[in-house]
XYZ file of C-alpha atoms in Angstrom:
627
model
C 99.917 178.737 185.818
C 100.496 175.769 187.547
C 100.525 177.409 191.210
C 97.441 178.922 190.838
C 95.569 175.502 189.790
C 96.942 174.227 192.981
C 95.360 176.468 194.762
C 92.081 176.207 193.554
C 92.477 172.468 194.352
C 93.492 172.961 197.721
C 90.236 174.940 198.180
C 88.142 173.265 196.646
C 89.348 170.600 199.069
C 89.126 172.344 201.913
C 85.027 173.594 200.830
C 86.064 177.106 201.834
C 85.924 180.195 199.021
C 89.039 181.731 198.437
C 88.909 185.138 196.669
C 92.657 186.551 198.396
C 95.879 185.555 197.796
C 98.044 182.462 199.530
C 100.630 183.001 201.981
C 103.272 180.971 203.289
C 105.267 180.878 206.032
C 108.486 178.922 207.748
C 108.689 177.971 211.526
C 111.476 176.586 212.994
C 110.640 175.575 216.872
C 113.177 175.714 219.569
C 111.261 177.474 222.393
C 108.331 175.734 224.528
C 106.030 178.404 223.417
C 106.029 179.852 219.776
C 103.169 182.074 218.450
C 103.081 182.701 214.722
C 101.439 185.966 212.899
C 99.514 185.816 210.191
C 98.964 189.043 207.719
C 95.708 189.870 207.804
C 95.643 189.810 203.738
C 95.946 186.312 203.287
C 93.052 184.273 202.956
C 95.514 180.653 202.922
C 98.422 180.554 204.982
C 100.647 177.736 203.639
C 103.188 176.948 207.270
C 105.798 174.644 207.310
C 107.058 173.326 210.791
C 110.521 172.225 211.710
C 111.797 171.315 215.517
C 115.517 171.006 216.695
C 115.268 167.527 217.949
C 118.538 167.202 219.276
C 119.757 170.695 219.748
C 122.456 171.581 222.314
C 120.586 174.204 224.433
C 116.525 172.616 223.839
C 115.257 168.811 223.276
C 111.684 169.063 222.874
C 109.721 165.983 223.708
C 107.843 163.654 220.967
C 104.342 165.520 220.917
C 103.650 168.875 220.139
C 100.283 170.901 220.294
C 98.873 174.283 218.026
C 96.862 176.262 219.327
C 94.746 178.987 217.564
C 92.742 182.003 218.420
C 91.710 182.697 214.969
C 88.641 182.891 214.787
C 86.941 182.895 210.540
C 89.606 179.764 209.942
C 90.065 176.016 209.383
C 93.149 174.929 209.691
C 94.517 171.397 208.653
C 97.743 169.455 210.092
C 100.119 167.403 207.956
C 102.626 164.757 209.645
C 105.172 165.774 207.150
C 106.049 168.417 204.188
C 103.085 168.787 202.556
C 99.363 168.115 202.479
C 99.810 164.827 200.385
C 101.322 163.689 203.876
C 98.938 161.979 206.498
C 96.543 164.216 208.239
C 96.558 164.452 211.946
C 93.379 166.642 212.251
C 91.953 169.657 211.187
C 90.587 172.681 214.023
C 86.995 174.013 212.346
C 86.317 177.672 210.789
C 85.366 179.220 214.169
C 87.081 176.824 216.583
C 90.007 177.185 218.682
C 91.704 173.724 220.018
C 94.708 171.762 220.003
C 96.104 169.729 217.111
C 98.863 166.887 218.055
C 102.102 167.438 215.443
C 105.394 165.631 214.981
C 103.651 162.046 215.578
C 106.042 160.191 213.122
C 107.394 162.823 211.612
C 110.319 166.131 211.952
C 108.158 167.889 210.277
C 104.699 169.213 209.557
C 102.983 171.394 207.130
C 99.878 173.320 208.365
C 97.345 175.170 205.729
C 94.600 177.486 206.792
C 92.249 178.685 205.126
C 89.709 181.730 205.690
C 89.217 185.628 206.008
C 89.648 186.704 210.117
C 91.251 189.596 211.236
C 94.851 189.377 212.879
C 95.287 185.802 212.980
C 97.767 183.524 214.567
C 98.610 180.393 215.823
C 100.718 179.424 219.139
C 102.419 176.451 218.969
C 103.271 174.880 222.058
C 105.265 172.429 224.112
C 102.976 170.127 226.633
C 105.044 168.831 229.086
C 101.749 167.061 229.980
C 98.919 165.655 228.053
C 96.074 164.246 229.761
C 93.150 162.782 228.205
C 90.014 160.656 229.630
C 86.633 159.398 228.244
C 83.735 159.025 229.471
C 80.680 156.882 228.550
C 77.079 156.511 228.999
C 77.297 158.485 232.221
C 74.649 160.576 234.020
C 76.991 162.561 236.459
C 80.559 163.244 235.294
C 83.346 165.976 236.772
C 86.706 167.649 235.071
C 88.984 169.645 236.574
C 92.651 170.509 236.799
C 94.998 169.079 238.279
C 95.279 170.444 242.219
C 92.095 171.793 242.228
C 91.850 174.055 245.531
C 95.452 172.927 246.236
C 97.990 173.606 244.192
C 98.123 175.538 240.879
C 97.846 173.354 237.775
C 101.317 172.851 235.764
C 102.602 174.891 233.280
C 102.717 173.907 229.425
C 100.018 170.808 229.989
C 96.882 170.096 228.148
C 93.842 167.956 229.164
C 91.423 166.861 226.243
C 88.152 164.978 227.827
C 85.886 163.513 225.724
C 81.945 162.511 226.613
C 80.031 160.106 224.155
C 76.505 158.477 224.690
C 74.374 156.749 222.851
C 71.415 157.535 225.024
C 71.999 161.260 226.547
C 71.661 164.176 224.013
C 71.811 166.783 226.672
C 73.859 167.799 229.560
C 73.109 170.537 232.327
C 77.008 171.947 232.471
C 77.720 174.169 235.833
C 81.509 175.351 237.459
C 82.954 175.141 240.779
C 82.342 178.919 242.442
C 86.315 178.676 242.760
C 87.466 179.730 238.816
C 90.849 181.109 238.146
C 92.662 180.222 234.505
C 93.705 183.711 234.177
C 95.352 184.060 230.431
C 94.726 179.825 229.930
C 91.924 178.934 227.820
C 88.829 176.094 228.260
C 87.187 174.965 224.779
C 83.577 173.212 225.101
C 82.469 171.527 221.844
C 79.996 169.331 221.074
C 79.575 167.652 217.745
C 75.515 169.443 217.007
C 77.690 172.378 216.168
C 77.736 174.028 219.687
C 80.799 175.474 220.489
C 81.486 177.671 223.574
C 84.552 179.479 224.223
C 85.984 180.582 227.383
C 89.554 182.761 227.361
C 91.500 184.784 229.641
C 88.854 184.569 232.789
C 88.388 184.611 236.250
C 85.384 184.478 237.332
C 82.554 181.140 237.178
C 80.784 181.296 234.251
C 76.569 180.569 234.678
C 74.893 177.411 234.229
C 74.228 176.695 230.783
C 73.197 173.213 228.656
C 75.087 171.877 225.848
C 73.532 169.273 223.589
C 75.246 166.786 221.858
C 75.969 162.634 221.577
C 79.717 163.783 221.622
C 81.406 166.625 223.536
C 84.756 167.449 223.733
C 86.040 169.568 227.027
C 89.780 171.227 226.126
C 92.004 172.701 228.516
C 95.559 174.488 227.388
C 98.097 176.028 229.941
C 101.209 177.451 228.089
C 104.482 178.034 229.884
C 103.458 181.747 231.465
C 102.464 181.656 235.124
C 99.589 178.969 236.438
C 96.659 179.370 238.741
C 94.540 177.687 240.803
C 92.233 176.043 237.763
C 88.926 174.607 237.622
C 86.312 172.111 238.192
C 83.155 171.368 235.478
C 80.432 169.560 236.253
C 77.951 168.303 233.774
C 74.463 166.071 234.786
C 72.480 164.691 231.851
C 69.008 165.135 231.566
C 67.519 162.617 234.281
C 63.922 162.932 232.399
C 65.713 160.654 229.698
C 64.412 156.488 230.097
C 67.196 154.795 231.983
C 67.384 151.270 232.967
C 65.910 151.452 236.638
C 66.242 148.845 239.630
C 63.669 145.678 240.037
C 62.281 146.416 243.361
C 60.282 143.979 245.654
C 58.693 145.025 248.362
C 57.209 142.173 250.009
C 55.030 140.888 252.861
C 56.611 141.512 256.499
C 58.858 144.194 255.286
C 60.795 142.480 252.743
C 62.945 143.992 250.620
C 65.005 142.818 247.777
C 66.395 145.133 245.145
C 67.703 143.930 241.736
C 70.387 145.813 239.990
C 71.345 145.189 235.814
C 74.299 145.438 234.934
C 73.499 148.549 232.398
C 71.711 149.886 236.211
C 75.150 149.904 237.506
C 76.762 152.019 234.721
C 73.944 154.611 234.527
C 74.615 154.935 238.214
C 78.503 154.889 238.574
C 79.804 155.096 235.041
C 81.471 152.016 235.327
C 80.032 148.179 236.162
C 83.455 147.587 238.578
C 82.330 149.722 241.486
C 79.910 149.367 244.354
C 76.425 150.356 244.760
C 75.835 151.730 248.216
C 72.005 152.267 250.088
C 73.071 155.468 251.427
C 71.220 158.993 251.965
C 74.110 161.042 251.559
C 77.705 160.850 249.290
C 80.456 158.736 251.347
C 83.706 158.349 250.219
C 85.077 155.496 252.291
C 83.157 151.836 252.383
C 84.184 150.878 255.798
C 81.749 153.774 256.791
C 78.985 151.821 255.469
C 77.312 148.563 256.818
C 77.930 145.288 255.203
C 74.882 144.921 254.240
C 74.000 148.358 251.998
C 76.865 147.608 249.770
C 76.656 145.001 247.134
C 79.244 144.829 244.482
C 78.708 145.870 240.911
C 79.683 142.650 239.652
C 76.553 141.867 241.768
C 74.769 144.388 242.760
C 71.099 142.539 244.539
C 70.365 143.478 247.823
C 68.368 141.786 250.380
C 66.746 143.522 252.921
C 64.374 143.803 255.909
C 62.225 147.096 256.345
C 64.529 148.630 259.305
C 67.876 147.835 257.162
C 69.471 150.888 255.610
C 66.105 152.841 255.070
C 65.032 156.189 255.691
C 61.729 155.081 257.566
C 59.211 157.957 257.811
C 55.602 157.685 258.686
C 52.879 159.949 256.520
C 49.549 160.043 256.691
C 48.903 156.770 257.921
C 51.394 155.157 255.387
C 54.935 153.205 256.494
C 57.783 154.852 254.020
C 60.689 152.761 253.426
C 63.306 154.993 251.356
C 66.297 153.271 250.236
C 68.584 156.129 248.120
C 71.301 153.789 245.774
C 74.111 155.750 245.076
C 77.948 155.126 243.762
C 80.499 154.236 245.778
C 83.913 154.026 243.412
C 86.870 151.311 244.087
C 89.640 154.242 244.062
C 92.970 154.485 242.981
C 95.169 155.619 245.597
C 98.348 155.873 243.089
C 96.320 158.577 241.195
C 96.534 162.227 242.081
C 92.849 162.876 241.806
C 89.869 161.138 241.312
C 86.414 161.520 239.324
C 83.388 159.642 239.802
C 79.262 160.213 240.117
C 77.150 160.420 242.796
C 74.278 159.861 240.878
C 71.276 158.707 243.129
C 68.096 156.117 242.593
C 65.502 157.010 245.270
C 63.277 153.849 245.891
C 60.631 153.760 248.068
C 58.642 150.982 249.430
C 54.928 152.164 250.981
C 53.145 149.992 253.758
C 49.797 151.180 255.311
C 49.726 150.587 258.687
C 45.982 149.554 258.590
C 44.538 147.946 256.165
C 41.693 145.642 255.492
C 42.701 142.423 254.614
C 41.295 138.312 255.875
C 44.523 136.203 257.568
C 45.711 134.216 255.061
C 45.007 136.020 251.895
C 48.215 138.271 251.808
C 49.711 138.068 247.971
C 52.812 140.184 247.738
C 52.960 142.232 244.297
C 55.918 142.340 242.724
C 56.717 144.354 239.616
C 59.197 146.722 237.961
C 59.278 150.344 238.643
C 60.081 153.779 237.657
C 63.336 155.302 238.046
C 63.848 158.533 240.819
C 61.523 158.179 243.287
C 60.532 154.739 242.979
C 57.218 153.706 245.119
C 55.753 150.508 245.534
C 52.771 149.235 247.712
C 53.592 146.330 250.848
C 51.448 144.764 252.577
C 52.292 143.240 256.552
C 51.695 139.909 257.185
C 49.313 139.116 260.231
C 47.577 135.715 261.576
C 45.091 135.597 264.162
C 44.194 132.221 266.229
C 43.023 130.469 268.758
C 45.974 128.999 271.765
C 45.117 126.200 274.582
C 45.789 127.966 277.895
C 47.725 131.499 278.730
C 51.042 130.603 277.670
C 49.709 131.021 274.108
C 52.474 129.015 273.025
C 50.022 125.920 272.583
C 47.543 126.340 269.184
C 43.839 125.198 269.067
C 43.328 124.090 266.117
C 40.002 125.745 264.454
C 36.742 123.830 265.174
C 37.703 122.371 268.391
C 35.137 121.952 271.174
C 35.303 124.970 274.469
C 33.124 123.823 277.439
C 31.426 126.701 279.083
C 32.707 128.734 281.128
C 36.204 127.882 280.167
C 38.431 130.725 279.009
C 39.307 131.314 275.379
C 42.802 132.536 274.779
C 43.200 133.907 271.049
C 46.875 135.191 269.230
C 46.812 137.785 267.157
C 51.248 137.451 265.650
C 53.112 139.061 262.917
C 54.424 136.198 260.204
C 57.710 137.037 260.142
C 58.749 138.443 263.814
C 60.282 141.800 263.843
C 61.331 143.563 267.256
C 60.734 146.894 265.684
C 57.195 146.195 264.775
C 54.476 146.295 267.083
C 51.245 144.547 266.908
C 48.228 146.985 268.411
C 44.690 145.684 268.975
C 42.525 148.404 267.930
C 38.718 146.159 268.115
C 37.761 142.986 268.558
C 34.534 141.139 268.221
C 32.975 137.879 267.780
C 29.914 136.297 265.679
C 28.423 132.962 264.612
C 29.303 133.618 261.274
C 32.121 133.875 258.698
C 30.506 137.697 258.057
C 32.546 140.075 260.460
C 29.877 142.851 259.803
C 26.837 140.822 261.007
C 25.610 143.315 263.347
C 22.429 141.131 264.435
C 24.857 138.705 266.478
C 27.914 140.317 267.931
C 29.451 139.696 271.258
C 32.147 142.983 271.656
C 35.278 141.908 272.845
C 38.091 145.155 272.869
C 37.221 148.803 271.851
C 40.038 151.277 272.150
C 41.919 148.631 272.733
C 40.501 148.305 275.987
C 38.413 144.936 277.171
C 34.462 145.546 276.630
C 32.428 145.683 280.142
C 29.607 143.934 278.323
C 26.684 145.171 281.204
C 25.187 141.408 280.820
C 28.573 139.756 282.249
C 31.303 140.407 285.477
C 34.619 142.529 285.259
C 36.930 139.527 284.446
C 35.006 137.992 281.733
C 36.891 140.019 279.103
C 40.684 140.434 279.589
C 44.080 141.767 277.460
C 47.226 139.850 278.289
C 49.553 141.681 275.786
C 49.345 144.279 273.565
C 51.007 147.153 272.007
C 54.449 145.296 272.382
C 56.283 143.799 269.745
C 56.008 140.225 268.008
C 52.004 139.522 269.230
C 49.164 140.365 270.765
C 47.174 138.251 273.263
C 43.884 138.152 274.455
C 40.912 136.071 276.624
C 37.659 135.664 277.364
C 35.319 133.444 279.371
C 32.975 130.916 276.799
C 29.577 131.411 275.930
C 27.226 130.141 273.347
C 24.748 131.993 271.565
C 21.103 132.429 272.631
C 19.442 131.707 269.480
C 21.526 128.832 268.441
C 23.304 127.133 271.752
C 25.341 125.135 269.010
C 26.295 127.683 266.912
C 30.193 128.177 266.321
C 31.819 131.268 267.134
C 33.920 133.372 264.554
C 36.735 135.686 266.052
C 37.459 139.064 264.236
C 40.395 141.643 265.015
C 41.162 144.912 263.812
C 44.588 145.478 264.221
C 47.675 148.237 263.187
C 51.477 147.761 262.880
C 53.722 150.342 263.848
C 57.593 150.659 263.519
C 58.699 151.585 267.013
C 61.998 153.968 265.299
C 59.222 156.148 263.556
C 56.071 155.966 264.533
C 56.018 158.069 267.945
C 52.557 156.812 269.036
C 53.782 153.293 268.906
C 55.556 152.872 272.398
C 52.208 154.642 273.914
C 49.698 152.021 275.900
C 45.937 152.400 275.675
C 44.420 154.399 278.281
C 41.346 151.682 279.759
C 40.219 153.719 282.715
C 37.954 155.773 280.976
C 35.508 154.664 278.353
C 35.635 155.761 274.875
C 33.742 155.837 271.729
C 33.802 153.112 268.883
C 36.773 152.762 266.723
C 35.214 153.927 263.058
C 36.827 152.047 260.813
C 38.710 152.750 257.632
C 38.248 151.359 254.685
C 41.956 150.226 254.354
C 42.136 148.725 258.306
C 43.642 145.934 258.462
C 41.137 143.171 259.660
C 42.413 139.607 260.517
C 39.413 136.222 261.396
C 39.957 133.152 263.168
C 37.234 130.137 263.855
C 35.296 128.537 264.054
C 35.376 127.124 267.526
C 32.473 125.315 269.064
C 31.719 125.876 272.504
C 29.132 123.729 274.193
C 27.434 124.067 277.196
C 27.992 122.198 280.427
C 25.953 119.525 282.118
C 25.004 119.843 285.895
C 26.553 117.460 287.458
C 25.144 114.931 290.912
C 26.884 112.981 293.312
C 24.627 110.083 291.929
C 26.646 109.947 288.870
C 30.438 108.749 289.200
C 30.311 110.537 292.871
C 30.381 113.425 291.276
C 33.509 113.320 289.906
C 35.075 113.498 293.474
C 38.171 111.673 294.868
C 37.134 112.390 298.109
C 33.228 113.385 299.616
C 30.892 114.075 297.322
C 28.176 116.658 297.831
C 25.137 118.526 296.348
C 24.938 121.902 297.224
C 22.380 124.840 295.631
C 22.378 121.981 293.076
C 25.850 121.880 292.647
C 28.602 119.507 293.329
C 30.783 120.134 295.999
C 33.505 118.013 296.372
C 35.486 117.636 300.090
C 38.960 115.894 301.087
C 39.476 113.284 304.418
C 41.387 114.005 306.994
C 45.114 115.739 306.370
C 44.503 115.774 302.276
C 43.509 118.414 300.661
C 42.015 119.761 297.227
C 44.223 120.354 294.297
C 43.503 123.470 291.542
C 40.938 121.324 289.264
C 38.902 121.490 292.141
C 37.735 117.415 291.940
C 40.946 115.903 293.256
C 42.238 115.381 296.701
C 46.004 114.450 297.359
C 48.081 113.541 300.911
C 47.754 110.400 303.601
C 44.699 108.522 303.182
C 42.539 108.084 306.523
C 39.163 106.482 307.013
C 37.549 109.527 309.104
C 35.778 111.651 307.806
C 35.243 115.970 308.190
C 31.817 115.866 309.871
C 29.506 118.488 307.821
C 26.326 119.661 308.673
C 23.086 117.815 309.517
C 25.784 114.694 309.352
C 24.924 112.230 312.535
C 27.098 109.338 311.752
C 30.165 110.604 313.966
C 27.991 111.867 317.257
C 26.551 107.374 316.345
C 29.969 106.474 316.878
C 30.980 107.951 319.881
C 27.786 106.749 321.843
C 28.503 103.159 320.533
C 32.061 102.991 321.545
C 31.054 104.727 324.675
C 28.460 101.556 325.643
C 31.129 98.862 324.636
C 33.899 100.786 327.468
C 31.327 100.978 329.769
C 30.349 96.818 329.347
C 33.651 96.122 329.334
C 34.406 97.768 332.872
C 31.212 96.066 334.243
C 32.375 92.250 333.136
C 35.941 93.586 334.662
C 34.713 94.592 337.764
C 32.058 91.119 338.763
C 35.320 88.866 337.464
C 37.426 90.683 340.498
C 34.373 90.361 342.828
C 33.953 94.465 343.378
C 30.599 95.159 344.622
C 27.918 96.939 342.697
C 29.124 100.366 344.102
C 32.252 100.387 343.190
C 31.010 99.833 339.259
C 28.333 102.632 339.988
C 31.454 105.559 341.855
C 33.561 104.137 338.569
C 30.804 105.082 336.058
């Protein structure tokens, strides 16, 4: 009666209703692998397990494992001789797995309750037990030692525990090479999902497993070992994970900041490298230094051309920055497991945009995970210079005399040799309105100088275009017909191209043919400079400061002509003479001064001869003959 009562209490504690008889078995482990067959008529099995700890023939390790392929049973394991000893663990009603026994005692007690058919329990002395744990990781790989190279060991147990506070679903796939013969793989989820693969040599199809805690167990007995397996688990990437902060600044400056949690999502650990790479990389030395960040400080500061994958799509320059994890491998370990996740960050720059000079304000915002995109803007400025060197800036509001040349420079705010400035269209208006069509002076169209019918061919010239750093052109200054004192504002529509990705970037414009005017899109890049004030030149006269000439001034066709004394020459300013100064002047048309000087000199010479002839007593005929 007492035994029946104890049996009833034990069954109640196990939560299983029992109507059949109980059976008691004793197992003495002296071999590395021991299998116990249990009678099918029993609903409760009490198994007392002992071991030989110092036998002369066989010596066992301190830890043993028990596996069961019984279905419909639940087994509890105790570190002692009864259920009153320390409980070591439970294998569920339909669960196949392992429990370590003999933790602190040389005895173990197993009690199984159920109604399965042909149950058996296998005790295994493991020569190696490997355990690993993953926490909040997107990508996990589990494999047997020596996978694809050598066979896994006999008497080997491997357990992997995957836990996450945010990830609930993993997609599970097996490597195509898959061969474990009789040894089982068990995949168990805490939501009750159980997946058991036993005695298979075929790679299972992909499947999903859901749970906050997932356990993968592999048990190899002392029989033939095989090539093993590799299991890949990928988290559902649609879950709201932490994302990097991306800043696409003006002129292609890019900043990427990652939090510690982002690195953990990416790598599974905060200690690994984060790299920018289109493909997975194994060796840190194969990655450019600027494309690597240490997991402890995972931040990047780059220019557009660094580390990115560049492409041009529909007039947009895209820079893709794929972030990956590169683990710090422990070369002392026989195998390595690490993630190969990727955050794809993208900066987009419109190659042609509408904006005013000085009004470039980059937007800073956080971006979403998976194909992140953000818009950036190129910084371009336009201004006037003093000469063709384009080095000395001419202040806005400066005065220029007609027909002096006006030099205009368009340049990137931050130089980048890979970026080229392409002048597409330039024009001038007397107001701050670039769309002033009533009063407009055309300068450049289709990247070529405009040949206006009312002026000479050299009135407009392009000095530099379709090259890196800057573009420059000049035109002869003028005044507006309706307002000679009016200001001049210059506007240009430009395009920025990148020589590494844009096939049209190196091409020079063909200015041999006349072209139709550009049709500017609503997002074209417009830059403005000005104003300058151009004053009309007054007519000069030789009566006023010698016409500005340093030597001789002469009026011709109501214009001043400067000339120089003999052996002197006129310099580039057309006014100043240089060389040895003499008092003789070069004769010019309608000037009799030189002839008068010659006649006077002749009269003086003849007079002197006459006086000399009288003094010496020579006759008059002699003088006449002399003359």
